Coordinates of C-alpha atoms in Angstrom, one line a residue:
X199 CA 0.0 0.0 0.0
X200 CA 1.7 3.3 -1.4
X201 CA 1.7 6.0 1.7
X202 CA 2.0 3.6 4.6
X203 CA 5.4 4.9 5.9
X204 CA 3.7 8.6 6.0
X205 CA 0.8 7.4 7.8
X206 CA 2.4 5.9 10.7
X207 CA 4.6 8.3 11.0
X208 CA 1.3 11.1 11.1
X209 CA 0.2 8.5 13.7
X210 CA 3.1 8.7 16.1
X211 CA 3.4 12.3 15.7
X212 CA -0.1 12.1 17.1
X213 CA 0.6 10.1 19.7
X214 CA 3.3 12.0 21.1
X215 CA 1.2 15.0 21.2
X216 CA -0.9 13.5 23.2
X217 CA 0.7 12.1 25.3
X218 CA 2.9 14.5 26.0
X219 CA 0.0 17.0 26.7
X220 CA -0.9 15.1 29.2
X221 CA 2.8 15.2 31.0
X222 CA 2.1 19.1 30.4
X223 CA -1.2 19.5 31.9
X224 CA -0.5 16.9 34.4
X225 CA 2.7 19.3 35.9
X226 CA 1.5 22.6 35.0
X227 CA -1.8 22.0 36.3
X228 CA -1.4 20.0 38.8
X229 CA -4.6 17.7 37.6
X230 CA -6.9 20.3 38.0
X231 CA -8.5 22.0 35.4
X232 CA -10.5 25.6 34.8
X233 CA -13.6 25.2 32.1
X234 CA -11.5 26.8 29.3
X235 CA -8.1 24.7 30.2
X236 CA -10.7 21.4 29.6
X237 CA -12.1 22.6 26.3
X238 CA -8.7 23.3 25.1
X239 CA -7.5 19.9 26.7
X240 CA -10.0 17.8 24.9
X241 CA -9.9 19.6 21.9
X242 CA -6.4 18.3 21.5
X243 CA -7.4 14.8 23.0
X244 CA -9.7 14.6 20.6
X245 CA -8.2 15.7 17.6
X246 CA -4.9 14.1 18.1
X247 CA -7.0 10.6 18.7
X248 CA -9.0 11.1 15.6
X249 CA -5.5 11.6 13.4
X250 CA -4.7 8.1 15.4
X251 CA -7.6 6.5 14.1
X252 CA -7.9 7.9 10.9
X253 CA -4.1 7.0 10.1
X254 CA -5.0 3.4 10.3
X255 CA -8.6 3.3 8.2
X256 CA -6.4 2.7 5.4
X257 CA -4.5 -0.3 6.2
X258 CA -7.9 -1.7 7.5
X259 CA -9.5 -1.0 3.6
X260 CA -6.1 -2.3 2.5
X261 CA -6.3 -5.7 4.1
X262 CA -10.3 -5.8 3.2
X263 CA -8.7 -6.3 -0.3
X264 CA -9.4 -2.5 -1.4
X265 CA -6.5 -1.1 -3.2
X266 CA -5.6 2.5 -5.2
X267 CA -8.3 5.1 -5.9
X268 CA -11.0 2.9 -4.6
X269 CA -9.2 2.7 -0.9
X270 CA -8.4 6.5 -0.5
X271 CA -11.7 7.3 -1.5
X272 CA -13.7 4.9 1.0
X273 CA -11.0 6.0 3.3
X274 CA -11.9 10.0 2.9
X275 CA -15.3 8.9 3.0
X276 CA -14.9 7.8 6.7
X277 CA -12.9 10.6 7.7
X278 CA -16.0 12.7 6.4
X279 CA -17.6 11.2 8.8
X280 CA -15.5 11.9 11.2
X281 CA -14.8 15.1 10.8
X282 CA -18.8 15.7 11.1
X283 CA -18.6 13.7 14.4
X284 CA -15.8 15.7 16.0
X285 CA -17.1 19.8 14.9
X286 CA -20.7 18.2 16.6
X287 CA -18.3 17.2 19.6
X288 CA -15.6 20.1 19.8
X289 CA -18.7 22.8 19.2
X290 CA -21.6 21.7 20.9
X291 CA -20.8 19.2 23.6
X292 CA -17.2 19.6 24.5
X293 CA -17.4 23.7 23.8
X294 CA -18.5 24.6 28.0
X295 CA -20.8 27.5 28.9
X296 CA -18.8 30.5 28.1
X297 CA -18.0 32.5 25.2
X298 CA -15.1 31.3 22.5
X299 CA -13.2 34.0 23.1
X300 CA -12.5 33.0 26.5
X301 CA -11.0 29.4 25.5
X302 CA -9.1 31.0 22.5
X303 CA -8.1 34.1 20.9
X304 CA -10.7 35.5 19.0
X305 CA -8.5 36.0 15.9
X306 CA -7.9 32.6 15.7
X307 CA -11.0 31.2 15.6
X308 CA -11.8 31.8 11.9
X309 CA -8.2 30.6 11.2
X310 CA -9.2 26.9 12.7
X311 CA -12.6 27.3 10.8
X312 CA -10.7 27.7 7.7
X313 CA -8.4 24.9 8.2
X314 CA -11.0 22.6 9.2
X315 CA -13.4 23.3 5.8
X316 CA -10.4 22.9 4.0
X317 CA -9.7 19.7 5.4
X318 CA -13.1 18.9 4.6
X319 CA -12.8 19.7 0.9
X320 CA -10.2 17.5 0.5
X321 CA -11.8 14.9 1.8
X322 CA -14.6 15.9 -0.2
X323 CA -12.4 15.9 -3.7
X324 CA -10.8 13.0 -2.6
X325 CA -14.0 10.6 -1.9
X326 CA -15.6 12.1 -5.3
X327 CA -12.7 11.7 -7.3
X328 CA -13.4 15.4 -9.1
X329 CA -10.8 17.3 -10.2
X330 CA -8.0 15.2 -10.0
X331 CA -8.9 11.6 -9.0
X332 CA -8.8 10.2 -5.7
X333 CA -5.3 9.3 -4.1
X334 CA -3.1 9.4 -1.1
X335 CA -2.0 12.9 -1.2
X336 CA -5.8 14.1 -0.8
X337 CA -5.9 11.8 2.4
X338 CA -2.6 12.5 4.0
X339 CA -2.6 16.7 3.9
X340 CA -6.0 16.5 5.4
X341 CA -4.4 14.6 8.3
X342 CA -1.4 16.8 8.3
X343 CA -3.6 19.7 8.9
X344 CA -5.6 18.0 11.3
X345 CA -2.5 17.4 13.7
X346 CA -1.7 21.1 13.1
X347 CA -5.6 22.0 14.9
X348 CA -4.1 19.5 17.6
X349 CA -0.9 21.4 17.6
X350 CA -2.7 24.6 18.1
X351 CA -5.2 23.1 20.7
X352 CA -1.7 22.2 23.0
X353 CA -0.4 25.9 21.9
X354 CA -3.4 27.5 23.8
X355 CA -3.3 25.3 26.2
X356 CA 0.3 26.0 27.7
X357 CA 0.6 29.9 26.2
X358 CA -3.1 31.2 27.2
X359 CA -3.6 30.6 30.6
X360 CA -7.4 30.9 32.0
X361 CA -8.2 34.0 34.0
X362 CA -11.3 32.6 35.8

């Protein structure tokens, strides 16, 4: 299977994320964390889990007997899915009662927006096939970009500190 080098390594880039988030907030914390602290904690959790999982959809379409176009795009299609799954749980049930601006900067919220609908339109062109065909690379910058929104998440978490 072409790419599988690339995603493990996404994988375990992932993992040490979040793993090592959890050393951070662990120390830094002390165990105890303020509403805005948790949002930003699971938003990393969760994105950096999801880049786990999605990493491996692959090899699991790859040993189903799946191969070239028709694995990436069954692949993007799940990811699709996921990515539905984890804006319902990072904006409605993680997301705590208080305003965004208070769990990030408010100039970067329409930064993360942007990153996640392009991530989403890869997917998209990758699970449709249209313009260019469906293929590793539209699966892998997707995941790139989503460990960059995990990267961010741990970002606010150790540079913003809460104020309440």
């Amino acid at each position: 299977m072409e790419a599988s080098d690339e995603l493990l390594t996404i994988a375990e880039l992932a993992i040490g994320l979040a793993g090592f988030s959890g050393v951070v907030v662990a120390f830094t914390r002390q165990g105890a964390l303020k509403p805005t602290d948790r949002f930003r904690f699971l938003g990393l959790f969760t994105q950096a889990l999801t880049v786990v999982l999605l990493s491996f959809v692959p090899f699991g379409f790859h040993h189903a007997g799946q191969d070239g176009a028709t694995l990436w795009r069954a692949s993007s299609g799940i990811a699709t899915l996921s990515w539905l799954f984890n804006s319902w749980l990072i904006g409605v049930r993680l997301r705590p009662r208080f305003s965004p601006e208070e769990a990030l900067p408010r100039y970067t919220e329409g930064t993360l927006w942007t990153i996640a609908l392009v991530q989403l339109s890869l997917h998209l062109a990758n699970l449709t096939g249209w313009p260019m065909g469906s293929g590793a690379l539209f699966y892998l910058i997707p995941l790139v970009l989503l460990l960059a929104l995990s990267a961010f998440f741990f970002a606010s978490l150790v540079l913003w500190r809460s104020q309440e």
